[in-house]
Amino acid sequence: MLKAFRAWRRERILGRSTLDNSLWRALTRRYSFMRVLGETERARLHDLVVLFLHQKSLVGAGGLEVREEMRVGIAAQACMLILNLDLDWYRGWTEVIVYPDEFLAEYDYVDEDGVAHHVREPMSGESWLTGPVILSWADTEQADSGGGYNVVIHEFAHKLDMLNGDANGFPPLHGEMSRTDWSRTFGTAYDDFCRRVDARQETRIDPYAAESPAEFFAVLSEAFFEIPHAVRGEYPDVYGQLAAFYRQDPAVRTAP
Ligand SMILES: [Zn+2]
């Protein structure tokens, strides 16, 4: 009964969609990782975007007016992660806040010596546990520039990671996946990546991934969608785990 009601509600929202078709087509051409989607996947992405925009509110901050193409662009990138999952993976929060550029995050922490610090630092994106996703529009616009940098995918990967508590690089896995394999694969790759970054080796993957296991998962998720062949080449086992988790294989959509 509940299932039937949810399906009816979903169809009603989709039926009332006012998503502009030419805007939608322009946006899916704007991002290379959307251009390569097949017809079925593209139609599914479209429906997820309509449902996402119905459920979430995208609000401007710092004087930014969030235009329709910004709303749809952010929603479409966010929905790439859940293309073969479900909107339910973004449950428990409703707001996406967009600043024109980097914004100042302020927080307090106590270091190992017991000294309290107050930090103000510029951020390109931030995700709060059961709270909003915060994005810098200037950084969002740098998506798909070839380096694997995508702040929307990054922050929404944190959101998936936080479905089972604080971000730690361990999102809730599907029943057919092994927690042991995930830990071993990501642990080994993370140690190797940190060693390479410490040795100042060139990597296709953003060195920021060495920051913590949570950042490693988020940065590898950006690269998984934007430069899948680089991830598959450098860390094939991590690629395999991400493909099983996202239920997508972006490398087969594009030539290396
Ligand atoms: Zn992060």
CSV table of C-alpha atoms and ligand atoms in Angstrom, one decimal:
chain,number,residue,atom,x,y,z
A,1,MET,CA,0.0,0.0,0.0
A,2,LEU,CA,2.8,2.4,1.0
A,3,LYS,CA,4.7,1.4,-2.0
A,4,ALA,CA,1.8,2.1,-4.3
A,5,PHE,CA,1.3,5.4,-2.6
A,6,ARG,CA,4.9,6.4,-3.1
A,7,ALA,CA,4.8,5.3,-6.8
A,8,TRP,CA,1.6,7.4,-7.3
A,9,ARG,CA,3.2,10.4,-5.6
A,10,ARG,CA,6.3,10.0,-7.7
A,11,GLU,CA,4.3,9.9,-10.9
A,12,ARG,CA,2.3,13.0,-9.9
A,13,ILE,CA,5.5,15.0,-9.2
A,14,LEU,CA,7.0,13.9,-12.5
A,15,GLY,CA,3.7,14.7,-14.4
A,16,ARG,CA,3.7,18.2,-13.0
A,17,SER,CA,7.4,18.8,-13.8
A,18,THR,CA,8.1,22.2,-15.3
A,19,LEU,CA,11.8,21.4,-16.1
A,20,ASP,CA,12.6,23.2,-19.3
A,21,ASN,CA,13.5,20.8,-22.1
A,22,SER,CA,16.0,22.9,-23.9
A,23,LEU,CA,17.7,23.8,-20.6
A,24,TRP,CA,17.9,20.1,-19.8
A,25,ARG,CA,19.4,19.2,-23.1
A,26,ALA,CA,22.0,22.1,-22.9
A,27,LEU,CA,23.0,20.9,-19.4
A,28,THR,CA,23.4,17.3,-20.3
A,29,ARG,CA,25.7,18.5,-23.1
A,30,ARG,CA,27.7,20.7,-20.8
A,31,TYR,CA,29.1,17.8,-18.7
A,32,SER,CA,31.1,15.1,-20.5
A,33,PHE,CA,30.1,12.5,-18.0
A,34,MET,CA,26.4,13.2,-18.8
A,35,ARG,CA,26.9,13.4,-22.6
A,36,VAL,CA,28.0,9.8,-22.7
A,37,LEU,CA,24.9,8.4,-20.9
A,38,GLY,CA,22.6,6.2,-22.9
A,39,GLU,CA,19.0,7.1,-23.5
A,40,THR,CA,17.6,5.0,-20.6
A,41,GLU,CA,20.1,6.4,-18.1
A,42,ARG,CA,19.5,10.0,-19.3
A,43,ALA,CA,15.8,9.6,-18.8
A,44,ARG,CA,16.4,8.2,-15.4
A,45,LEU,CA,18.7,11.1,-14.5
A,46,HIS,CA,16.0,13.5,-15.7
A,47,ASP,CA,13.4,12.0,-13.4
A,48,LEU,CA,15.7,12.0,-10.5
A,49,VAL,CA,16.5,15.6,-11.0
A,50,VAL,CA,12.8,16.5,-11.1
A,51,LEU,CA,12.3,14.6,-7.8
A,52,PHE,CA,15.4,16.0,-6.3
A,53,LEU,CA,14.4,19.6,-7.0
A,54,HIS,CA,10.9,18.9,-5.6
A,55,GLN,CA,12.4,17.5,-2.4
A,56,LYS,CA,15.4,19.9,-1.8
A,57,SER,CA,15.6,23.6,-1.6
A,58,LEU,CA,18.5,25.3,-3.3
A,59,VAL,CA,19.1,28.7,-1.7
A,60,GLY,CA,21.5,31.5,-2.5
A,61,ALA,CA,23.7,33.1,0.2
A,62,GLY,CA,26.2,36.0,0.2
A,63,GLY,CA,24.0,37.9,-2.3
A,64,LEU,CA,23.8,35.0,-4.9
A,65,GLU,CA,20.6,34.6,-6.8
A,66,VAL,CA,20.3,30.9,-7.7
A,67,ARG,CA,19.1,30.8,-11.3
A,68,GLU,CA,17.2,27.9,-12.8
A,69,GLU,CA,20.2,26.6,-14.8
A,70,MET,CA,22.3,26.6,-11.5
A,71,ARG,CA,19.5,24.6,-9.7
A,72,VAL,CA,19.3,22.1,-12.5
A,73,GLY,CA,23.1,21.8,-13.0
A,74,ILE,CA,23.7,21.2,-9.3
A,75,ALA,CA,20.8,18.7,-9.1
A,76,ALA,CA,22.0,16.8,-12.2
A,77,GLN,CA,25.5,16.4,-10.9
A,78,ALA,CA,24.2,15.4,-7.5
A,79,CYS,CA,21.9,12.8,-9.1
A,80,MET,CA,24.7,11.2,-11.1
A,81,LEU,CA,25.9,9.6,-7.9
A,82,ILE,CA,22.5,8.0,-7.2
A,83,LEU,CA,21.6,7.3,-10.9
A,84,ASN,CA,21.4,3.6,-10.1
A,85,LEU,CA,20.6,3.9,-6.4
A,86,ASP,CA,17.6,6.0,-5.4
A,87,LEU,CA,16.7,9.5,-4.1
A,88,ASP,CA,16.2,7.9,-0.7
A,89,TRP,CA,20.0,7.9,-0.4
A,90,TYR,CA,19.8,11.7,0.1
A,91,ARG,CA,17.3,11.4,3.0
A,92,GLY,CA,17.3,13.3,6.2
A,93,TRP,CA,18.2,16.8,5.0
A,94,THR,CA,16.7,19.3,2.6
A,95,GLU,CA,18.9,22.3,1.9
A,96,VAL,CA,21.6,23.1,-0.5
A,97,ILE,CA,23.2,26.6,0.1
A,98,VAL,CA,25.1,28.2,-2.7
A,99,TYR,CA,27.6,31.0,-2.2
A,100,PRO,CA,29.0,33.1,-5.1
A,101,ASP,CA,32.6,32.0,-4.3
A,102,GLU,CA,34.6,30.4,-1.5
A,103,PHE,CA,32.9,31.0,1.8
A,104,LEU,CA,34.4,31.3,5.3
A,105,ALA,CA,33.8,28.3,7.6
A,106,GLU,CA,34.3,29.0,11.3
A,107,TYR,CA,34.8,26.2,13.8
A,108,ASP,CA,36.4,25.5,17.2
A,109,TYR,CA,38.6,22.5,18.0
A,110,VAL,CA,40.9,21.4,20.7
A,111,ASP,CA,44.3,20.1,19.6
A,112,GLU,CA,46.4,17.1,21.0
A,113,ASP,CA,48.0,19.4,23.6
A,114,GLY,CA,44.6,20.5,24.9
A,115,VAL,CA,44.8,23.9,23.3
A,116,ALA,CA,41.5,25.3,22.0
A,117,HIS,CA,41.6,26.9,18.5
A,118,HIS,CA,39.1,29.0,16.6
A,119,VAL,CA,39.5,28.6,12.8
A,120,ARG,CA,38.2,30.7,10.0
A,121,GLU,CA,39.0,29.2,6.6
A,122,PRO,CA,37.8,29.6,3.0
A,123,MET,CA,35.9,26.6,1.7
A,124,SER,CA,34.7,25.5,-1.7
A,125,GLY,CA,32.1,23.1,-0.3
A,126,GLU,CA,30.9,21.6,2.9
A,127,SER,CA,28.5,18.9,4.0
A,128,TRP,CA,26.9,18.7,7.4
A,129,LEU,CA,25.7,15.5,9.0
A,130,THR,CA,21.9,15.7,8.7
A,131,GLY,CA,22.3,19.3,7.7
A,132,PRO,CA,22.8,21.2,4.4
A,133,VAL,CA,25.3,20.9,1.6
A,134,ILE,CA,27.1,24.2,1.1
A,135,LEU,CA,28.7,25.0,-2.3
A,136,SER,CA,30.8,27.8,-3.9
A,137,TRP,CA,29.3,28.5,-7.3
A,138,ALA,CA,32.7,29.6,-8.6
A,139,ASP,CA,34.1,26.2,-7.7
A,140,THR,CA,31.0,24.4,-9.0
A,141,GLU,CA,31.7,26.0,-12.4
A,142,GLN,CA,35.1,24.4,-12.6
A,143,ALA,CA,33.5,20.9,-13.0
A,144,ASP,CA,34.5,18.9,-16.0
A,145,SER,CA,37.7,20.8,-16.7
A,146,GLY,CA,39.7,17.6,-17.2
A,147,GLY,CA,41.4,17.3,-13.8
A,148,GLY,CA,38.7,15.3,-12.1
A,149,TYR,CA,37.7,18.2,-9.9
A,150,ASN,CA,34.0,18.3,-9.1
A,151,VAL,CA,32.8,20.0,-5.9
A,152,VAL,CA,29.2,18.8,-6.3
A,153,ILE,CA,30.1,15.2,-6.6
A,154,HIS,CA,32.6,15.6,-3.8
A,155,GLU,CA,30.1,17.0,-1.3
A,156,PHE,CA,27.3,14.6,-2.2
A,157,ALA,CA,29.7,11.7,-1.8
A,158,HIS,CA,30.3,12.9,1.8
A,159,LYS,CA,26.5,12.9,2.1
A,160,LEU,CA,26.3,9.2,1.1
A,161,ASP,CA,29.3,8.5,3.5
A,162,MET,CA,27.4,10.2,6.3
A,163,LEU,CA,24.3,8.0,6.0
A,164,ASN,CA,25.8,5.8,8.7
A,165,GLY,CA,27.3,8.5,10.9
A,166,ASP,CA,30.3,10.8,10.6
A,167,ALA,CA,32.2,10.8,7.2
A,168,ASN,CA,34.9,8.2,7.4
A,169,GLY,CA,35.1,6.8,3.9
A,170,PHE,CA,32.8,3.9,4.7
A,171,PRO,CA,29.3,4.5,3.4
A,172,PRO,CA,26.5,1.9,3.9
A,173,LEU,CA,27.3,-0.9,1.5
A,174,HIS,CA,24.8,-3.0,-0.5
A,175,GLY,CA,24.0,-6.5,0.8
A,176,GLU,CA,26.1,-8.2,-1.9
A,177,MET,CA,29.2,-6.2,-1.0
A,178,SER,CA,31.8,-7.2,1.5
A,179,ARG,CA,32.8,-4.8,4.3
A,180,THR,CA,36.1,-6.5,4.7
A,181,ASP,CA,36.9,-6.1,1.0
A,182,TRP,CA,35.9,-2.4,1.1
A,183,SER,CA,38.2,-1.7,4.1
A,184,ARG,CA,41.1,-3.7,2.8
A,185,THR,CA,40.9,-2.2,-0.7
A,186,PHE,CA,40.5,1.4,0.4
A,187,GLY,CA,43.0,1.1,3.3
A,188,THR,CA,45.7,-0.3,1.0
A,189,ALA,CA,45.1,2.3,-1.7
A,190,TYR,CA,44.9,5.2,0.8
A,191,ASP,CA,48.2,4.2,2.4
A,192,ASP,CA,49.8,4.0,-1.0
A,193,PHE,CA,48.4,7.3,-2.1
A,194,CYS,CA,49.6,9.1,1.1
A,195,ARG,CA,53.1,7.6,0.5
A,196,ARG,CA,53.1,8.9,-3.1
A,197,VAL,CA,51.9,12.3,-2.0
A,198,ASP,CA,54.5,12.5,0.7
A,199,ALA,CA,57.2,11.5,-1.9
A,200,ARG,CA,55.8,14.4,-4.0
A,201,GLN,CA,55.0,12.0,-6.9
A,202,GLU,CA,52.7,13.2,-9.7
A,203,THR,CA,49.2,11.7,-9.5
A,204,ARG,CA,46.2,12.1,-11.7
A,205,ILE,CA,44.1,12.1,-8.5
A,206,ASP,CA,43.9,15.3,-6.5
A,207,PRO,CA,46.5,15.1,-3.6
A,208,TYR,CA,43.8,16.5,-1.3
A,209,ALA,CA,42.6,12.9,-1.2
A,210,ALA,CA,45.5,12.2,1.3
A,211,GLU,CA,43.8,14.4,3.9
A,212,SER,CA,41.8,11.6,5.5
A,213,PRO,CA,39.9,8.3,4.5
A,214,ALA,CA,36.7,10.4,4.2
A,215,GLU,CA,38.4,12.8,1.7
A,216,PHE,CA,39.9,9.9,-0.1
A,217,PHE,CA,36.5,8.4,-0.7
A,218,ALA,CA,35.0,11.8,-1.8
A,219,VAL,CA,37.9,12.7,-4.1
A,220,LEU,CA,38.0,9.2,-5.6
A,221,SER,CA,34.3,9.6,-6.3
A,222,GLU,CA,34.8,12.8,-8.2
A,223,ALA,CA,37.5,11.1,-10.3
A,224,PHE,CA,35.4,8.0,-10.7
A,225,PHE,CA,32.8,10.0,-12.6
A,226,GLU,CA,35.0,12.6,-14.3
A,227,ILE,CA,38.2,10.7,-15.1
A,228,PRO,CA,37.2,7.0,-14.6
A,229,HIS,CA,40.1,5.6,-16.7
A,230,ALA,CA,42.6,7.3,-14.4
A,231,VAL,CA,41.0,5.7,-11.3
A,232,ARG,CA,40.8,2.3,-13.0
A,233,GLY,CA,44.5,2.6,-14.1
A,234,GLU,CA,45.9,3.8,-10.7
A,235,TYR,CA,43.7,1.8,-8.3
A,236,PRO,CA,41.7,-0.9,-10.2
A,237,ASP,CA,40.4,-2.5,-7.0
A,238,VAL,CA,39.1,0.8,-5.7
A,239,TYR,CA,37.5,1.4,-9.0
A,240,GLY,CA,35.8,-2.0,-8.7
A,241,GLN,CA,34.5,-1.2,-5.2
A,242,LEU,CA,33.2,2.2,-6.4
A,243,ALA,CA,31.5,0.6,-9.4
A,244,ALA,CA,29.8,-1.9,-7.1
A,245,PHE,CA,28.7,0.9,-4.7
A,246,TYR,CA,27.5,3.3,-7.3
A,247,ARG,CA,26.2,0.5,-9.5
A,248,GLN,CA,27.8,2.2,-12.5
A,249,ASP,CA,30.8,1.6,-14.7
A,250,PRO,CA,31.7,5.0,-16.1
A,251,ALA,CA,34.9,3.8,-17.8
A,252,VAL,CA,32.9,1.6,-20.2
A,253,ARG,CA,30.9,4.7,-21.3
A,254,THR,CA,34.0,6.5,-22.6
A,255,ALA,CA,37.2,5.7,-24.5
A,256,PRO,CA,40.4,6.0,-22.4
B,1,ZN,ZN,35.6,16.9,1.6
